[in-house]
């Protein structure tokens, strides 16, 4: 009996020794990652970014094809973990939505390359699409009607051709439909001559149809005119009842889109820009419907490039994650229960940073900072993980309940997922039945191949979401010392808050990014060092073998920007701007301070 207790005590104290050794090793490793990334050919005062990051890529040469930035590396590591989970977990233990993840992923790794012609045939067979490109001009059983084609493609997420449609629910199931001028946020997606050559070579057209090169003669000038429609912004949308819509094509488009539902003639429709619609109407009238619909099909094929099968396991998992984000998030959380325990600490960190950023912005007396910034900060909130905290499994089961995928049909799966999101957007979703966290179900995550792990800002909710994947090294670890946790995560939060201010009227994004850099970094630094006790300082100095507080501060900055390290120095300007205009930094590195923002 006594011996038993003694043994237990010995085992228990061994465990303490063990874990404090692990703890030490983990933190030393983080420090050594920073040191190994340093390139002393650069001076920290002159070019801190290259000084801190230039050797990072040397450490990751072997993985050059898989990632080129720290956030991509984290994404890659997560993907590998999720793949292993899918391979090792028996299917009988998987909730339905995890099986969807597996089916989608497996179908991606097995599918053949994307070929437009095969895809067109597949769409004919499975989705009953009839292509105008394949239809002779003289065909009698085919309507060359661009509104019909647009409605067909809209169901697969295609929504930036001529007009952008969206639906917004008010109270209950009441909704308003909006027709808007497309944003072309990634630039106007021109059809290029070489693409026409490729289609001409790979897609044989029956006789009696219009050839690709004949079409090109129209497309080229048409796209210039379309892109060049220049109109004033309109204050607010002009509201119509469906039956009063000013152009017949608007009615026709919505009719096809909502089939088989019959439209209420009093359905409300908002038009964001009447001048644009007028210009569009007269441009489209100049063109033959046969040309327009074929042109739209070419644009759709171009867009369908995103269906393209990805070459590696990593890319397949990234695609899977882009289309089933919440399901993959759930899997990751299962593998990392330790993150949930850290939540109170992370929430506290967010509160502190928010207060500090707010304080800095309020120090501006020259009224340089736009008023809307302050309002947004007052109501901004943060959430760890993309899924609800309570009852997530059941909620996800019901969210994905209607999706059916097939482990051997990648293109089908892709199309089905896009349809799923379209339907979600166009159906009233009764959030009331769902738990507190209802807001975190994105109704329509727009499909976006995102190969980096980073904060997501959701404007409609003024919410910053930090995906679970962000809480892993080199950004975070439960056993990291606070100096690592704070420098890295708090800086990401502080800078991330400024995403809320991008596209503010009369305030250039360039300036938002500069502010984000300076103020975000300052907030993280001040929050940490202002409450750091002298015993803590001595403990850190001993732990890392430093002789001065200066060195500790230097490590803080190195770790704060480590997340931005990459092969191509993309963020060098923002980082260098921030450090060289920040007195906390210039003191830590004994540099001469630039005098922008003397207030810090
Ligand atoms: C990239 O990842 C794959 C596994 O997905 C691995 O086999 C390969 O060695 C990695 N490195 C490079 C350079 O692609
Ligand atoms: C287009 O393809 C046809 C065969 O389908 C070929 O005869 C013709 O030369 C091609 N035109 C161009 C300009 O490549
Ligand atoms: C921001 O600062 C103002 C002025 O000091 C203060 O009234 C407000 O409560 C602060 N808001 C937040 C979210 O900290
Ligand atoms: C106003 C000002 O002094 N801004 C400086 C901030 O830092 C950059 C260097 O990265 C300088 O070029 C700016 O002049």
XYZ file of C-alpha atoms and ligand atoms in Angstrom:
656
model
C 0.000 0.000 0.000
C 2.657 2.490 1.109
C 4.840 1.452 -1.734
C 1.962 2.015 -4.099
C 1.488 5.588 -2.929
C 5.182 6.280 -3.131
C 5.272 4.956 -6.637
C 2.344 7.136 -7.556
C 4.126 10.153 -6.118
C 7.284 9.370 -8.037
C 5.333 8.920 -11.236
C 3.452 12.160 -10.601
C 6.598 14.175 -9.978
C 8.245 12.606 -13.016
C 5.280 13.791 -15.026
C 5.820 17.326 -13.742
C 9.500 17.211 -14.626
C 8.682 15.739 -17.997
C 6.136 18.384 -18.864
C 8.261 21.275 -17.692
C 11.067 19.917 -19.878
C 8.679 19.672 -22.805
C 7.558 23.162 -22.062
C 11.109 24.455 -22.049
C 11.982 22.592 -25.231
C 8.902 23.875 -27.010
C 9.661 27.489 -26.178
C 13.327 27.158 -27.020
C 12.359 25.649 -30.329
C 10.121 28.610 -31.095
C 12.997 30.948 -30.285
C 15.349 28.993 -32.510
C 12.869 29.115 -35.409
C 13.049 32.893 -35.176
C 16.827 32.895 -35.026
C 17.154 30.545 -37.981
C 14.923 32.784 -40.084
C 17.149 35.819 -39.504
C 19.226 37.176 -42.329
C 21.945 39.300 -40.805
C 22.898 40.699 -44.190
C 19.998 43.074 -43.621
C 19.831 45.696 -40.887
C 16.754 45.583 -38.674
C 16.402 49.374 -38.732
C 16.633 49.627 -42.498
C 14.703 46.549 -43.574
C 13.250 44.666 -40.654
C 11.135 42.405 -42.805
C 14.081 40.922 -44.688
C 16.190 40.849 -41.555
C 13.538 38.802 -39.742
C 12.356 36.586 -42.577
C 14.832 36.192 -45.390
C 16.168 32.839 -44.245
C 12.736 31.378 -43.526
C 12.484 29.937 -47.000
C 15.843 28.153 -46.608
C 14.315 26.224 -43.733
C 11.479 25.022 -45.941
C 13.154 24.335 -49.256
C 11.993 20.732 -49.335
C 8.408 21.835 -49.346
C 8.674 24.571 -51.923
C 5.984 23.073 -54.108
C 3.575 22.755 -51.233
C 3.717 26.223 -49.689
C 5.602 29.480 -49.877
C 4.317 31.408 -46.852
C 3.824 30.718 -43.145
C -0.008 30.798 -43.370
C 0.191 28.370 -46.300
C 2.494 26.112 -44.336
C -0.015 26.013 -41.497
C -2.736 25.193 -43.991
C -0.598 22.421 -45.443
C 0.103 20.886 -42.026
C -3.582 21.002 -41.172
C -4.487 19.363 -44.464
C -2.092 16.519 -43.796
C -3.624 15.995 -40.349
C -7.162 15.988 -41.684
C -6.242 13.544 -44.443
C -4.730 11.212 -41.876
C -7.855 11.485 -39.739
C -10.031 10.562 -42.715
C -7.835 7.604 -43.540
C -7.725 6.277 -39.989
C -11.272 6.849 -38.778
C -13.638 3.963 -39.550
C -16.512 5.185 -41.705
C -19.022 3.739 -39.274
C -17.789 6.235 -36.652
C -18.156 9.243 -38.924
C -21.068 11.662 -38.727
C -22.676 12.164 -42.155
C -20.949 15.465 -42.779
C -17.525 13.959 -42.138
C -18.329 11.289 -44.709
C -19.105 14.146 -47.134
C -15.640 15.536 -46.511
C -14.113 12.153 -47.191
C -16.130 11.553 -50.359
C -15.307 14.953 -51.740
C -11.627 14.612 -50.959
C -11.326 11.094 -52.366
C -13.202 12.028 -55.532
C -10.784 14.908 -56.046
C -7.699 12.731 -55.757
C -9.155 10.178 -58.173
C -10.737 12.347 -60.833
C -9.308 12.937 -64.292
C -8.091 16.376 -65.426
C -10.689 18.983 -66.269
C -11.469 19.082 -69.991
C -14.062 21.622 -71.125
C -15.505 19.278 -73.755
C -15.979 16.396 -71.307
C -17.462 18.817 -68.831
C -19.949 20.099 -71.419
C -21.029 16.557 -72.249
C -21.299 15.724 -68.601
C -23.490 18.785 -67.959
C -25.725 17.764 -70.866
C -26.169 14.303 -69.490
C -26.409 14.963 -65.758
C -27.781 18.468 -65.478
C -29.762 18.528 -68.744
C -28.000 21.615 -69.984
C -28.462 22.295 -73.669
C -25.555 24.302 -75.041
C -26.146 27.087 -77.553
C -22.588 26.518 -78.778
C -23.669 23.076 -79.993
C -26.986 24.265 -81.427
C -27.322 25.258 -85.096
C -28.665 28.754 -85.707
C -31.683 27.300 -87.457
C -32.733 24.976 -84.611
C -36.409 25.332 -83.874
C -36.551 23.674 -80.476
C -34.098 26.059 -78.811
C -34.653 29.545 -77.420
C -31.615 31.777 -77.705
C -32.514 33.770 -74.638
C -29.701 35.171 -72.529
C -31.896 35.567 -69.431
C -32.584 31.858 -69.437
C -28.899 30.977 -69.766
C -27.986 33.434 -67.042
C -30.550 31.902 -64.665
C -29.266 28.412 -65.421
C -25.673 29.297 -64.649
C -26.576 31.408 -61.632
C -27.538 28.191 -59.877
C -23.913 27.128 -60.002
C -22.768 30.332 -58.381
C -22.021 32.178 -61.653
C -23.113 35.689 -60.707
C -20.962 38.416 -62.173
C -22.074 38.460 -65.765
C -24.194 41.529 -66.750
C -26.003 41.596 -63.398
C -25.454 40.269 -59.899
C -28.462 38.849 -58.124
C -28.895 38.384 -54.382
C -31.675 37.813 -51.926
C -31.948 39.237 -48.437
C -34.313 38.067 -45.775
C -35.981 40.628 -43.551
C -38.113 39.360 -40.683
C -39.298 35.804 -41.014
C -39.540 34.560 -44.553
C -40.051 37.973 -46.153
C -37.291 38.756 -48.621
C -36.092 41.363 -51.091
C -34.291 40.476 -54.301
C -31.553 42.781 -55.523
C -30.218 43.205 -59.035
C -26.884 44.923 -59.047
C -24.092 46.084 -61.248
C -21.376 43.407 -61.041
C -18.398 44.380 -58.924
C -15.615 42.724 -60.959
C -13.610 42.780 -57.764
C -10.812 40.682 -59.250
C -10.872 42.737 -62.430
C -12.948 42.141 -65.527
C -12.448 38.593 -66.660
C -11.726 39.071 -70.365
C -11.850 36.220 -72.820
C -8.475 36.022 -74.500
C -7.613 35.207 -78.061
C -5.502 32.230 -77.043
C -8.423 30.782 -75.086
C -10.568 30.989 -78.193
C -7.813 29.133 -80.087
C -7.816 26.462 -77.394
C -11.583 26.050 -77.459
C -11.481 25.937 -81.254
C -8.974 23.134 -81.053
C -10.603 21.072 -78.324
C -14.337 21.631 -78.746
C -15.605 20.526 -82.168
C -18.803 22.333 -83.120
C -21.492 20.866 -85.412
C -22.116 22.512 -88.760
C -24.665 25.294 -88.900
C -23.395 26.784 -85.633
C -21.191 29.812 -85.222
C -17.475 28.966 -84.986
C -15.282 30.219 -82.166
C -13.345 32.571 -84.389
C -16.485 34.121 -85.862
C -17.737 34.640 -82.323
C -14.472 36.243 -81.316
C -15.056 39.072 -83.810
C -18.060 40.093 -81.725
C -16.746 39.224 -78.295
C -13.628 41.335 -78.450
C -15.314 44.730 -79.010
C -18.348 43.731 -76.935
C -16.280 43.111 -73.819
C -14.552 46.466 -74.159
C -17.905 48.210 -74.284
C -19.270 46.195 -71.403
C -16.326 46.907 -69.198
C -16.337 50.585 -70.126
C -19.874 51.266 -68.970
C -19.167 54.203 -66.693
C -21.952 55.357 -64.439
C -22.347 57.275 -61.213
C -23.040 55.359 -58.023
C -26.637 55.666 -56.886
C -27.358 56.704 -53.271
C -29.565 53.768 -52.438
C -31.373 51.023 -54.341
C -34.539 51.977 -56.198
C -37.368 49.690 -55.190
C -39.849 48.104 -57.585
C -42.611 45.566 -57.488
C -41.860 42.650 -59.803
C -44.647 43.600 -62.206
C -43.339 47.171 -62.499
C -39.723 46.287 -63.325
C -38.477 48.686 -66.003
C -36.951 46.137 -68.426
C -38.612 42.946 -69.600
C -35.309 41.033 -69.304
C -35.320 41.618 -65.573
C -38.684 39.920 -65.242
C -37.684 37.147 -67.552
C -34.432 36.469 -65.673
C -36.147 36.308 -62.293
C -38.921 34.125 -63.691
C -36.394 31.536 -64.944
C -34.363 31.803 -61.785
C -37.276 31.092 -59.494
C -38.848 28.295 -61.506
C -40.791 26.179 -60.630
C -41.942 28.691 -58.018
C -44.478 31.162 -59.421
C -43.497 34.751 -58.780
C -45.719 37.012 -56.753
C -46.270 40.107 -58.956
C -45.736 42.227 -55.851
C -42.383 40.678 -55.011
C -39.957 43.453 -54.069
C -36.889 44.034 -56.196
C -34.172 46.580 -55.469
C -32.017 47.994 -58.301
C -28.746 49.454 -57.126
C -27.939 51.421 -60.249
C -30.536 52.506 -62.768
C -28.044 54.256 -65.028
C -26.043 51.056 -65.361
C -29.148 49.027 -66.186
C -30.093 51.523 -68.883
C -26.626 51.424 -70.451
C -26.598 47.628 -70.252
C -30.008 47.449 -71.882
C -28.926 49.521 -74.848
C -25.637 47.648 -75.234
C -27.325 44.239 -75.226
C -29.849 45.452 -77.807
C -27.003 46.007 -80.274
C -26.196 42.280 -80.252
C -27.850 39.220 -81.665
C -29.164 36.855 -78.969
C -27.282 33.985 -80.627
C -23.990 35.763 -80.077
C -24.823 36.755 -76.500
C -25.777 33.315 -75.265
C -22.738 31.668 -76.825
C -20.523 34.327 -75.357
C -22.026 33.655 -71.915
C -21.319 29.967 -72.300
C -17.685 30.713 -73.046
C -17.521 32.860 -69.946
C -19.085 30.044 -67.945
C -16.534 27.550 -69.257
C -13.823 29.979 -68.311
C -15.318 30.272 -64.851
C -15.603 26.499 -64.604
C -11.864 26.425 -64.495
C -12.249 26.548 -60.745
C -13.697 23.031 -60.971
C -10.331 21.937 -62.168
C -9.041 18.950 -60.357
C -6.103 19.808 -58.171
C -2.798 18.112 -58.653
C -1.810 17.172 -55.106
C -3.396 15.789 -51.972
C -2.786 19.115 -50.330
C -4.640 21.032 -53.031
C -7.470 18.522 -52.993
C -7.902 19.014 -49.270
C -7.778 22.789 -49.681
C -10.549 22.539 -52.287
C -12.532 20.292 -49.962
C -12.078 22.748 -47.136
C -13.167 25.642 -49.340
C -16.452 23.904 -50.139
C -17.137 22.239 -46.775
C -15.486 24.678 -44.391
C -17.548 24.001 -41.288
C -17.333 20.230 -41.595
C -13.533 20.343 -41.840
C -13.424 22.797 -38.959
C -15.332 20.293 -36.837
C -12.837 17.549 -37.655
C -9.942 19.786 -36.733
C -11.553 20.677 -33.431
C -11.954 16.968 -32.624
C -8.240 16.550 -33.079
C -7.400 19.615 -30.988
C -9.557 19.788 -27.876
C -6.829 21.831 -26.188
C -7.873 24.897 -28.207
C -11.252 25.016 -26.492
C -9.525 25.295 -23.103
C -7.591 28.315 -24.321
C -10.700 30.212 -25.366
C -11.154 32.425 -22.287
C -7.572 33.553 -22.611
C -7.975 34.276 -26.317
C -11.170 36.214 -25.701
C -9.464 38.308 -23.053
C -6.653 39.020 -25.460
C -9.134 40.236 -28.067
C -10.831 42.567 -25.564
C -7.498 44.066 -24.568
C -6.355 44.594 -28.124
C -9.664 46.091 -29.160
C -9.466 48.604 -26.301
C -5.936 49.504 -27.192
C -6.626 49.957 -30.903
C -9.622 52.086 -29.984
C -7.475 54.186 -27.681
C -4.854 54.748 -30.389
C -7.448 55.754 -32.955
C -9.016 58.184 -30.499
C -5.642 59.874 -30.107
C -5.975 61.233 -33.611
C -6.801 64.927 -33.254
C -6.404 65.843 -36.930
C -9.596 63.968 -37.896
C -7.608 61.848 -40.304
C -9.378 58.704 -39.075
C -12.867 58.367 -40.614
C -15.766 58.469 -38.134
C -17.143 55.069 -39.191
C -14.024 53.376 -37.821
C -15.041 54.223 -34.264
C -18.594 52.997 -34.670
C -17.394 49.676 -36.032
C -14.943 49.150 -33.199
C -17.718 49.641 -30.646
C -19.635 46.614 -31.890
C -16.864 44.422 -33.282
C -16.660 40.950 -31.827
C -14.580 37.842 -32.253
C -15.233 34.149 -32.402
C -12.810 31.248 -32.150
C -13.598 28.581 -34.719
C -16.036 28.629 -37.610
C -18.613 26.441 -35.926
C -21.049 26.906 -33.052
C -19.643 26.030 -29.672
C -22.646 24.077 -28.452
C -24.254 21.167 -30.110
C -22.096 21.596 -33.198
C -22.421 18.010 -34.363
C -26.219 18.022 -34.537
C -26.315 21.447 -36.083
C -23.869 20.432 -38.777
C -25.823 17.263 -39.453
C -28.916 19.285 -40.158
C -27.050 21.969 -42.085
C -25.561 19.483 -44.538
C -28.502 17.076 -44.440
C -29.530 17.504 -48.082
C -26.081 17.122 -49.586
C -25.327 13.796 -51.269
C -21.853 13.210 -52.639
C -20.178 10.336 -54.402
C -16.569 9.282 -53.808
C -16.051 8.676 -57.540
C -17.649 11.749 -59.102
C -15.591 14.832 -58.438
C -17.169 17.170 -61.000
C -20.624 16.112 -59.933
C -19.716 16.776 -56.306
C -18.383 20.191 -57.151
C -21.514 21.175 -59.027
C -23.709 19.785 -56.231
C -21.914 21.827 -53.585
C -22.315 25.011 -55.616
C -26.012 24.269 -56.029
C -26.264 23.635 -52.299
C -24.959 27.109 -51.513
C -27.195 28.699 -54.099
C -30.211 27.021 -52.538
C -29.195 28.023 -49.031
C -28.970 31.606 -50.134
C -32.420 31.454 -51.704
C -34.262 29.669 -48.956
C -35.307 31.081 -45.684
C -33.204 29.438 -43.034
C -34.878 29.284 -39.672
C -32.069 30.333 -37.406
C -34.415 30.453 -34.431
C -34.238 26.709 -34.035
C -30.521 26.893 -33.715
C -28.445 27.621 -30.667
C -26.854 30.859 -29.564
C -24.177 30.631 -32.180
C -26.633 30.792 -35.059
C -24.826 33.691 -36.660
C -21.805 31.598 -37.425
C -23.490 29.503 -39.981
C -22.519 31.253 -43.120
C -25.475 30.903 -45.329
C -23.452 31.190 -48.480
C -19.760 30.965 -48.079
C -18.741 32.211 -51.481
C -16.494 29.572 -52.908
C -12.949 30.706 -52.672
C -9.855 28.536 -53.048
C -8.068 29.783 -49.934
C -4.734 28.164 -49.252
C -3.812 30.235 -46.193
C -4.967 30.054 -42.614
C -5.949 33.530 -41.496
C -8.637 35.550 -39.721
C -11.883 35.923 -41.616
C -13.790 39.154 -41.275
C -17.550 38.916 -41.853
C -18.861 42.422 -42.595
C -22.559 41.638 -42.163
C -21.903 40.544 -38.577
C -18.958 42.845 -37.852
C -17.275 39.719 -36.694
C -13.719 38.454 -36.783
C -13.496 34.686 -36.971
C -10.228 33.058 -35.999
C -10.287 29.559 -37.472
C -9.121 26.753 -35.170
C -6.207 26.168 -37.515
C -4.658 29.456 -36.462
C -3.944 28.026 -32.998
C -0.941 25.968 -33.876
C 2.774 26.719 -34.111
C 4.363 28.942 -35.144
C 1.449 31.208 -34.161
C 0.158 29.544 -31.022
C 0.531 26.619 -28.698
C -1.143 26.093 -25.336
C 2.309 25.692 -23.781
C 3.883 28.701 -25.429
C 5.044 31.401 -23.066
C 2.801 34.470 -23.040
C 5.400 36.481 -24.889
C 4.967 34.174 -27.906
C 1.211 33.936 -27.645
C 0.789 37.669 -27.296
C 3.264 38.853 -29.875
C 1.934 36.616 -32.548
C -1.783 36.186 -32.013
C -2.432 39.653 -30.618
C -0.657 41.230 -33.591
C -2.732 39.136 -35.981
C -5.874 40.279 -34.162
C -4.822 43.913 -34.028
C -3.978 44.046 -37.714
C -6.986 41.887 -38.618
C -9.411 44.390 -37.073
C -8.576 46.781 -39.853
C -10.124 44.464 -42.427
C -13.370 46.038 -41.225
C -12.216 49.351 -42.646
C -11.176 48.206 -46.102
C -13.255 49.873 -48.851
C -14.187 52.795 -46.628
C -15.344 55.669 -48.795
C -12.624 58.314 -49.362
C -10.059 56.387 -47.355
C -7.644 54.399 -49.533
C -7.046 50.724 -48.703
C -3.351 51.462 -48.884
C -3.709 53.753 -45.850
C -5.882 51.240 -44.010
C -3.091 48.697 -44.377
C -0.454 51.106 -43.118
C -2.588 51.974 -40.097
C -3.242 48.285 -39.481
C 0.495 47.613 -39.416
C 1.478 50.435 -37.080
C -1.512 50.349 -34.736
C -1.907 46.566 -34.647
C 1.730 46.028 -33.763
C 1.696 48.836 -31.246
C -1.405 47.431 -29.522
C 0.079 43.968 -29.148
C 3.315 45.402 -27.809
C 1.739 47.783 -25.349
C -0.792 45.313 -23.997
C 1.977 42.840 -23.280
C 4.740 45.044 -21.917
C 2.552 47.432 -19.923
C 1.460 44.632 -17.625
C 4.697 42.674 -17.538
C 5.983 42.262 -13.959
C 9.667 42.469 -13.145
C 9.774 38.847 -11.892
C 8.426 37.771 -15.264
C 11.069 39.784 -17.031
C 13.851 38.104 -15.028
C 12.334 34.699 -15.671
C 12.291 35.363 -19.435
C 15.830 36.677 -19.441
C 17.055 33.512 -17.746
C 15.000 31.257 -19.932
C 16.287 32.681 -23.214
C 19.751 33.632 -21.974
C 19.187 37.368 -22.607
C 21.010 40.112 -20.753
C 18.607 43.012 -21.281
C 14.961 43.909 -21.694
C 15.953 45.207 -25.144
C 16.649 41.671 -26.277
C 13.302 40.491 -25.002
C 11.576 43.252 -26.922
C 13.515 42.347 -30.032
C 12.291 38.781 -29.764
C 8.757 40.105 -29.357
C 8.979 41.906 -32.701
C 10.599 38.979 -34.488
C 7.839 36.691 -33.340
C 5.144 39.264 -34.048
C 5.924 39.363 -37.740
C 7.029 35.760 -38.195
C 3.535 34.914 -39.440
C 4.177 37.236 -42.381
C 7.326 35.454 -43.541
C 7.275 34.125 -47.099
C 9.447 33.519 -50.120
C 8.549 36.617 -52.068
C 8.671 39.323 -49.361
C 5.122 40.340 -50.211
C 4.472 42.161 -46.964
C 7.858 43.810 -46.661
C 6.536 47.332 -47.273
C 3.765 47.119 -44.702
C 5.991 45.571 -42.053
C 8.825 48.018 -42.654
C 6.467 50.931 -42.630
C 5.063 49.791 -39.307
C 8.375 49.131 -37.603
C 10.127 52.237 -38.811
C 7.268 54.453 -37.670
C 6.899 52.877 -34.246
C 8.919 54.210 -31.339
C 8.529 50.946 -29.357
C 10.408 49.266 -32.146
C 13.021 51.903 -32.825
C 13.903 51.942 -29.126
C 14.190 48.178 -28.959
C 16.573 48.182 -31.925
C 18.236 51.563 -31.305
C 17.081 53.008 -34.627
C 16.305 56.541 -35.633
C 12.538 57.050 -35.561
C 10.665 58.263 -38.608
C 8.325 60.924 -37.478
C 5.042 59.657 -38.771
C 2.611 59.253 -35.896
C 4.695 60.797 -33.195
C 1.882 59.926 -30.849
C 3.311 56.482 -30.259
C 4.894 18.194 -50.873
O 3.939 17.364 -50.267
C 3.926 16.034 -50.708
C 2.814 15.309 -49.979
O 1.581 15.927 -50.235
C 5.249 15.377 -50.489
O 5.240 14.064 -51.002
C 6.329 16.196 -51.157
O 7.568 15.636 -50.870
C 6.283 17.617 -50.659
N 7.368 18.413 -51.204
C 7.441 18.987 -52.408
C 8.715 19.656 -52.760
O 6.540 18.989 -53.218
C -10.278 26.052 -85.754
O -10.483 24.662 -85.775
C -10.678 24.098 -87.068
C -10.918 22.629 -86.885
O -11.956 22.407 -86.000
C -9.454 24.331 -87.930
O -9.688 23.847 -89.257
C -9.155 25.802 -87.975
O -7.941 26.019 -88.650
C -9.053 26.370 -86.566
N -8.859 27.798 -86.684
C -7.872 28.453 -86.078
C -7.760 29.918 -86.398
O -7.096 27.916 -85.316
C -13.273 53.653 -27.313
O -12.812 54.873 -26.783
C -13.806 55.804 -26.438
C -13.146 57.097 -26.033
O -12.145 56.902 -25.070
C -14.682 55.205 -25.347
O -15.736 56.083 -25.053
C -15.250 53.865 -25.838
O -15.991 53.231 -24.807
C -14.144 52.935 -26.291
N -14.690 51.743 -26.877
C -14.145 50.527 -26.756
C -14.802 49.426 -27.495
O -13.155 50.313 -26.087
C 5.515 59.846 -42.207
C 6.708 58.961 -42.103
O 7.716 59.309 -41.575
N 6.570 57.753 -42.591
C 7.648 56.857 -42.718
C 7.267 55.487 -42.234
O 8.284 54.583 -42.583
C 8.670 54.553 -43.936
C 9.770 53.552 -44.096
O 9.281 52.283 -44.150
C 9.143 55.882 -44.420
O 9.442 55.830 -45.793
C 8.086 56.896 -44.158
O 8.580 58.153 -44.494
